[in-house]
Amino acid sequence: MDPLSSLLGGIRAEGSVVSHAVLTAPWTIRFADEAPLTMVSVLRGGGTLLLPDGTERAVGVGDTAIVRGPTPFLLADEPGTVRRPHAEYEIACFTTPTECTAEELGGIHWGTDPDGATALIVGAYRASGHRHERLLRALPPVLVVNEDVEVCAWLETAAVDAAQRSAGSQALMDRLLDWGLVCTLRTWFDQAGTDAPTWYRGLADPVLAPALQAFHGRPAEAWTVASLAAQSGVSRALFARRFTELMGRPPLAYLTECRMADAESLLADTDLSIAQIAKSVGYADAFGFSAAFKRHKGWSPSTFRVAAA
């Protein structure tokens, strides 16, 4: 399994909020639900994301934006709209006390003009599990990816169907958001260049890619610099030098970071024993794993599990 698949593999939307909006200017949508990730796909027309730090990011037809939470932000037909009378909409479904439910918002068709100049699919993603935190650390505050127009047409049809609140509509909304999130992030990582995490850039390197794929596919093996270099078909010295230059740390330091991150997820999100987790992340016994985890994280595995719960 490659690193991106590993990162995205355990992420599932549960009780997500997906709504279809057809709007006529002037309008604003305030995202106030403190969701860790919010996704906005523009099917027709466009608007401008207004972030708390003053960043303005235009989005047009075919664009999908993912905004990292939890700070509230605005989407407006244009920046100047916030200073004059306009139609106001809001998502505040994950706040306490909640102001709506996923089913209620999913049934709302924002706007009164079916031929409105702007059509959007908006999705608020509830956190579920420790892997969300790993994903968030890999993302910028906002990213925008352009999608194929035909994909937008299919997405609009699916979202309208999900908003009918028929049997299975919540499951459909959750899977729709999962599909859109994975596709958008995969495209962004491909296009991000130097903004992408080092582990993703390493997958494009002809020397490092075979070793990274081998490690992430079989993390429980007792990998060494020599065995990783053998996967890439180069000398140990060349592999170690190239790995450190491109990835920013030596190979074994990277392996330890990945194993500890996987261990965090398993401790927080599963009932596996410490010994089972140790074996799954490449340690021969629970004692060696516990010592490494405490050295790396400052907590013993059992203390971390209690805190995470």
Short mmCIF file of C-alpha atoms in Angstrom, two decimals:
data_model
loop_
_atom_site.label_atom_id
_atom_site.label_comp_id
_atom_site.label_asym_id
_atom_site.label_seq_id
_atom_site.Cartn_x
_atom_site.Cartn_y
_atom_site.Cartn_z
CA MET A 1 0.00 0.00 0.00
CA ASP A 2 1.39 3.43 -0.91
CA PRO A 3 1.55 6.19 1.77
CA LEU A 4 -1.41 8.16 0.40
CA SER A 5 -3.65 5.09 0.30
CA SER A 6 -2.56 4.30 3.85
CA LEU A 7 -3.42 7.83 4.94
CA LEU A 8 -6.83 7.87 3.25
CA GLY A 9 -7.72 4.21 3.75
CA GLY A 10 -9.09 4.55 7.27
CA ILE A 11 -10.99 7.80 6.71
CA ARG A 12 -14.75 7.46 6.47
CA ALA A 13 -17.49 10.06 6.64
CA GLU A 14 -20.10 9.29 9.30
CA GLY A 15 -23.08 11.62 9.57
CA SER A 16 -21.59 14.03 7.07
CA VAL A 17 -23.41 17.08 5.78
CA VAL A 18 -23.87 17.38 2.03
CA SER A 19 -26.13 19.98 0.48
CA HIS A 20 -26.97 21.24 -2.99
CA ALA A 21 -27.18 25.00 -3.46
CA VAL A 22 -28.45 26.94 -6.49
CA LEU A 23 -27.97 30.65 -5.79
CA THR A 24 -28.57 34.02 -7.38
CA ALA A 25 -26.20 36.85 -6.38
CA PRO A 26 -25.68 38.50 -4.00
CA TRP A 27 -25.17 35.74 -1.40
CA THR A 28 -22.84 34.41 1.29
CA ILE A 29 -22.50 31.02 2.98
CA ARG A 30 -20.95 30.96 6.45
CA PHE A 31 -19.31 27.69 7.45
CA ALA A 32 -19.54 27.80 11.25
CA ASP A 33 -19.63 24.12 12.20
CA GLU A 34 -15.92 23.79 13.05
CA ALA A 35 -15.62 20.75 10.79
CA PRO A 36 -12.02 19.56 10.32
CA LEU A 37 -12.50 19.50 6.53
CA THR A 38 -15.04 21.25 4.33
CA MET A 39 -15.37 20.54 0.61
CA VAL A 40 -17.02 22.89 -1.90
CA SER A 41 -17.52 21.87 -5.54
CA VAL A 42 -18.61 24.55 -8.03
CA LEU A 43 -20.92 23.11 -10.67
CA ARG A 44 -21.91 26.40 -12.31
CA GLY A 45 -20.83 30.00 -11.79
CA GLY A 46 -18.37 30.65 -8.98
CA GLY A 47 -17.49 32.63 -5.88
CA THR A 48 -14.70 33.63 -3.51
CA LEU A 49 -13.55 31.90 -0.34
CA LEU A 50 -12.91 34.44 2.45
CA LEU A 51 -10.67 32.92 5.13
CA PRO A 52 -10.14 34.31 8.65
CA ASP A 53 -6.53 35.32 7.94
CA GLY A 54 -7.67 37.61 5.12
CA THR A 55 -6.92 35.16 2.31
CA GLU A 56 -9.26 35.41 -0.67
CA ARG A 57 -9.38 32.45 -3.06
CA ALA A 58 -11.56 32.52 -6.17
CA VAL A 59 -13.30 29.30 -7.22
CA GLY A 60 -14.97 28.79 -10.59
CA VAL A 61 -16.86 26.16 -12.50
CA GLY A 62 -15.22 22.75 -12.17
CA ASP A 63 -13.24 23.78 -9.07
CA THR A 64 -13.34 21.79 -5.85
CA ALA A 65 -11.97 23.51 -2.77
CA ILE A 66 -11.04 21.78 0.48
CA VAL A 67 -10.71 24.04 3.52
CA ARG A 68 -9.01 22.86 6.69
CA GLY A 69 -10.93 23.69 9.88
CA PRO A 70 -11.97 24.31 12.50
CA THR A 71 -12.05 28.12 12.17
CA PRO A 72 -15.25 29.44 10.51
CA PHE A 73 -14.98 30.99 7.04
CA LEU A 74 -17.16 32.48 4.31
CA LEU A 75 -17.95 31.75 0.69
CA ALA A 76 -19.43 34.72 -1.19
CA ASP A 77 -20.40 35.40 -4.77
CA GLU A 78 -17.77 38.17 -4.61
CA PRO A 79 -15.75 39.76 -1.76
CA GLY A 80 -17.70 43.02 -1.70
CA THR A 81 -21.01 41.25 -1.03
CA VAL A 82 -20.33 41.03 2.73
CA ARG A 83 -20.57 44.84 2.95
CA ARG A 84 -24.01 45.19 1.36
CA PRO A 85 -27.46 43.54 1.69
CA HIS A 86 -27.48 39.92 0.48
CA ALA A 87 -28.96 36.49 1.07
CA GLU A 88 -27.20 34.73 3.96
CA TYR A 89 -26.88 30.97 4.47
CA GLU A 90 -25.04 29.02 7.14
CA ILE A 91 -23.84 25.52 8.01
CA ALA A 92 -23.62 24.99 11.78
CA CYS A 93 -24.42 21.31 12.18
CA PHE A 94 -21.48 20.06 14.24
CA THR A 95 -21.47 22.82 16.84
CA THR A 96 -22.78 22.42 20.39
CA PRO A 97 -25.70 22.79 20.68
CA THR A 98 -26.27 21.73 17.09
CA GLU A 99 -28.48 23.92 14.93
CA CYS A 100 -29.42 21.22 12.43
CA THR A 101 -28.93 17.60 11.51
CA ALA A 102 -27.37 16.10 8.43
CA GLU A 103 -30.78 14.93 7.29
CA GLU A 104 -32.30 18.39 7.70
CA LEU A 105 -29.54 20.15 5.83
CA GLY A 106 -29.40 17.45 3.18
CA GLY A 107 -33.06 18.14 2.47
CA ILE A 108 -32.54 21.87 2.03
CA HIS A 109 -32.27 23.19 -1.50
CA TRP A 110 -30.72 26.58 -0.84
CA GLY A 111 -31.93 29.46 -2.94
CA THR A 112 -35.25 29.99 -4.68
CA ASP A 113 -34.16 30.26 -8.30
CA PRO A 114 -33.66 26.85 -9.97
CA ASP A 115 -31.77 28.65 -12.76
CA GLY A 116 -29.49 30.55 -10.36
CA ALA A 117 -26.15 31.60 -11.73
CA THR A 118 -24.18 29.53 -9.21
CA ALA A 119 -24.67 25.88 -8.30
CA LEU A 120 -22.60 24.29 -5.52
CA ILE A 121 -22.19 21.04 -3.65
CA VAL A 122 -21.00 21.73 -0.10
CA GLY A 123 -19.85 19.02 2.27
CA ALA A 124 -18.83 19.25 5.92
CA TYR A 125 -16.65 16.38 7.12
CA ARG A 126 -16.89 15.23 10.73
CA ALA A 127 -13.69 13.94 12.35
CA SER A 128 -13.71 10.20 12.99
CA GLY A 129 -10.47 8.72 14.20
CA HIS A 130 -6.85 9.61 14.64
CA ARG A 131 -5.97 9.38 10.94
CA HIS A 132 -7.82 12.62 10.30
CA GLU A 133 -5.14 14.41 12.29
CA ARG A 134 -2.39 12.90 10.13
CA LEU A 135 -4.23 13.97 7.00
CA LEU A 136 -4.77 17.51 8.26
CA ARG A 137 -1.07 17.92 9.00
CA ALA A 138 -0.31 17.11 5.35
CA LEU A 139 -2.66 19.74 3.90
CA PRO A 140 -2.45 23.53 3.44
CA PRO A 141 -5.22 25.72 4.94
CA VAL A 142 -7.03 25.71 1.58
CA LEU A 143 -6.47 23.87 -1.69
CA VAL A 144 -8.31 24.13 -5.00
CA VAL A 145 -8.40 21.50 -7.73
CA ASN A 146 -10.12 21.78 -11.10
CA GLU A 147 -12.33 18.83 -12.08
CA ASP A 148 -13.77 17.68 -15.39
CA VAL A 149 -17.12 19.27 -16.29
CA GLU A 150 -18.69 15.83 -16.88
CA VAL A 151 -17.70 14.83 -13.35
CA CYS A 152 -19.47 17.94 -12.04
CA ALA A 153 -22.66 17.00 -13.88
CA TRP A 154 -22.61 13.51 -12.35
CA LEU A 155 -21.87 14.95 -8.90
CA GLU A 156 -24.82 17.33 -9.09
CA THR A 157 -27.20 14.49 -10.02
CA ALA A 158 -25.92 12.33 -7.16
CA ALA A 159 -26.16 15.16 -4.62
CA VAL A 160 -29.72 16.02 -5.60
CA ASP A 161 -30.65 12.35 -5.19
CA ALA A 162 -28.98 12.24 -1.77
CA ALA A 163 -30.89 15.37 -0.67
CA GLN A 164 -34.26 13.64 -1.18
CA ARG A 165 -33.94 12.01 2.27
CA SER A 166 -35.08 8.65 0.96
CA ALA A 167 -33.94 5.34 2.47
CA GLY A 168 -30.15 5.19 2.58
CA SER A 169 -29.68 8.89 1.84
CA GLN A 170 -27.24 9.44 4.73
CA ALA A 171 -25.07 6.53 3.65
CA LEU A 172 -25.14 7.91 0.10
CA MET A 173 -24.09 11.35 1.33
CA ASP A 174 -21.23 9.87 3.36
CA ARG A 175 -19.90 7.81 0.45
CA LEU A 176 -20.35 10.72 -1.95
CA LEU A 177 -18.17 12.87 0.28
CA ASP A 178 -15.60 10.08 0.68
CA TRP A 179 -15.36 9.67 -3.09
CA GLY A 180 -15.03 13.40 -3.71
CA LEU A 181 -12.46 13.86 -0.95
CA VAL A 182 -10.19 11.02 -2.12
CA CYS A 183 -10.36 12.05 -5.79
CA THR A 184 -9.68 15.71 -5.02
CA LEU A 185 -6.80 15.02 -2.65
CA ARG A 186 -5.18 12.56 -5.02
CA THR A 187 -5.30 15.15 -7.79
CA TRP A 188 -3.95 17.86 -5.52
CA PHE A 189 -1.04 15.73 -4.34
CA ASP A 190 -0.19 15.01 -7.99
CA GLN A 191 -0.20 18.72 -8.83
CA ALA A 192 1.25 20.16 -5.59
CA GLY A 193 4.92 19.96 -6.57
CA THR A 194 7.10 21.33 -3.78
CA ASP A 195 4.00 21.98 -1.63
CA ALA A 196 3.37 18.23 -1.34
CA PRO A 197 4.78 16.39 1.70
CA THR A 198 8.25 14.92 1.26
CA TRP A 199 6.95 11.34 1.49
CA TYR A 200 4.71 11.99 -1.52
CA ARG A 201 7.50 13.56 -3.55
CA GLY A 202 9.62 10.52 -2.76
CA LEU A 203 7.12 8.31 -4.59
CA ALA A 204 7.99 10.12 -7.82
CA ASP A 205 11.72 9.55 -7.39
CA PRO A 206 12.95 6.51 -9.36
CA VAL A 207 15.45 5.56 -6.65
CA LEU A 208 13.27 6.01 -3.57
CA ALA A 209 9.89 4.90 -4.94
CA PRO A 210 10.53 1.10 -4.91
CA ALA A 211 11.81 1.23 -1.33
CA LEU A 212 8.94 3.42 -0.10
CA GLN A 213 6.36 1.19 -1.74
CA ALA A 214 7.97 -1.90 -0.23
CA PHE A 215 8.06 -0.41 3.27
CA HIS A 216 4.52 0.93 3.22
CA GLY A 217 3.26 -2.31 1.72
CA ARG A 218 4.97 -4.45 4.37
CA PRO A 219 5.63 -2.25 7.42
CA ALA A 220 5.91 -5.24 9.78
CA GLU A 221 9.15 -6.44 8.16
CA ALA A 222 12.47 -5.77 9.87
CA TRP A 223 13.65 -3.21 7.36
CA THR A 224 17.24 -1.93 7.33
CA VAL A 225 18.94 0.66 5.14
CA ALA A 226 20.60 -2.19 3.25
CA SER A 227 17.35 -4.06 2.59
CA LEU A 228 15.62 -0.85 1.47
CA ALA A 229 18.54 -0.04 -0.85
CA ALA A 230 18.24 -3.56 -2.28
CA GLN A 231 14.59 -2.86 -3.15
CA SER A 232 15.77 0.13 -5.18
CA GLY A 233 18.72 -1.71 -6.72
CA VAL A 234 21.35 0.78 -5.53
CA SER A 235 24.16 0.80 -2.98
CA ARG A 236 23.44 1.42 0.68
CA ALA A 237 25.50 4.65 0.65
CA LEU A 238 23.79 6.06 -2.44
CA PHE A 239 20.35 5.20 -1.11
CA ALA A 240 20.97 6.74 2.31
CA ARG A 241 22.39 9.93 0.80
CA ARG A 242 19.57 10.39 -1.72
CA PHE A 243 16.90 9.56 0.85
CA THR A 244 18.22 12.12 3.32
CA GLU A 245 18.54 14.82 0.65
CA LEU A 246 15.01 14.37 -0.70
CA MET A 247 13.08 13.33 2.42
CA GLY A 248 14.84 15.60 4.90
CA ARG A 249 15.85 12.85 7.34
CA PRO A 250 17.68 9.52 7.27
CA PRO A 251 15.82 6.36 6.18
CA LEU A 252 15.53 4.78 9.62
CA ALA A 253 14.27 8.04 11.14
CA TYR A 254 11.54 8.13 8.49
CA LEU A 255 10.62 4.49 9.17
CA THR A 256 10.33 5.19 12.88
CA GLU A 257 8.11 8.25 12.29
CA CYS A 258 5.79 6.24 10.06
CA ARG A 259 5.63 3.32 12.48
CA MET A 260 4.86 5.60 15.41
CA ALA A 261 2.14 7.39 13.41
CA ASP A 262 0.56 4.04 12.51
CA ALA A 263 0.83 2.96 16.13
CA GLU A 264 -0.96 6.13 17.27
CA SER A 265 -3.87 5.36 14.95
CA LEU A 266 -4.06 1.75 16.09
CA LEU A 267 -3.90 2.72 19.77
CA ALA A 268 -6.57 5.38 19.38
CA ASP A 269 -8.94 3.68 16.97
CA THR A 270 -8.73 -0.08 17.66
CA ASP A 271 -8.86 -2.54 20.55
CA LEU A 272 -5.72 -4.40 19.48
CA SER A 273 -3.35 -5.32 22.30
CA ILE A 274 0.00 -3.58 22.69
CA ALA A 275 1.73 -6.77 21.55
CA GLN A 276 -0.44 -7.01 18.43
CA ILE A 277 0.23 -3.37 17.56
CA ALA A 278 3.95 -3.83 18.12
CA LYS A 279 4.05 -6.71 15.66
CA SER A 280 1.97 -4.90 13.05
CA VAL A 281 4.31 -1.90 12.98
CA GLY A 282 7.54 -3.89 12.81
CA TYR A 283 8.66 -4.55 16.39
CA ALA A 284 9.56 -8.02 17.64
CA ASP A 285 7.95 -7.59 21.07
CA ALA A 286 5.81 -5.23 23.13
CA PHE A 287 8.75 -4.19 25.33
CA GLY A 288 10.86 -2.89 22.45
CA PHE A 289 7.86 -1.16 20.91
CA SER A 290 6.83 0.48 24.19
CA ALA A 291 10.33 1.81 24.74
CA ALA A 292 10.49 3.23 21.21
CA PHE A 293 7.01 4.75 21.47
CA LYS A 294 7.79 6.47 24.78
CA ARG A 295 11.11 7.74 23.44
CA HIS A 296 9.39 9.15 20.35
CA LYS A 297 6.12 10.42 21.87
CA GLY A 298 6.98 11.00 25.51
CA TRP A 299 4.13 8.71 26.66
CA SER A 300 3.86 4.97 27.05
CA PRO A 301 1.44 3.28 24.61
CA SER A 302 -1.06 2.54 27.39
CA THR A 303 -1.01 6.13 28.65
CA PHE A 304 -1.45 7.45 25.11
CA ARG A 305 -4.40 5.10 24.54
CA VAL A 306 -6.16 6.34 27.70
CA ALA A 307 -5.56 9.99 26.72
CA ALA A 308 -6.80 9.39 23.19
CA ALA A 309 -9.97 7.77 24.48
#
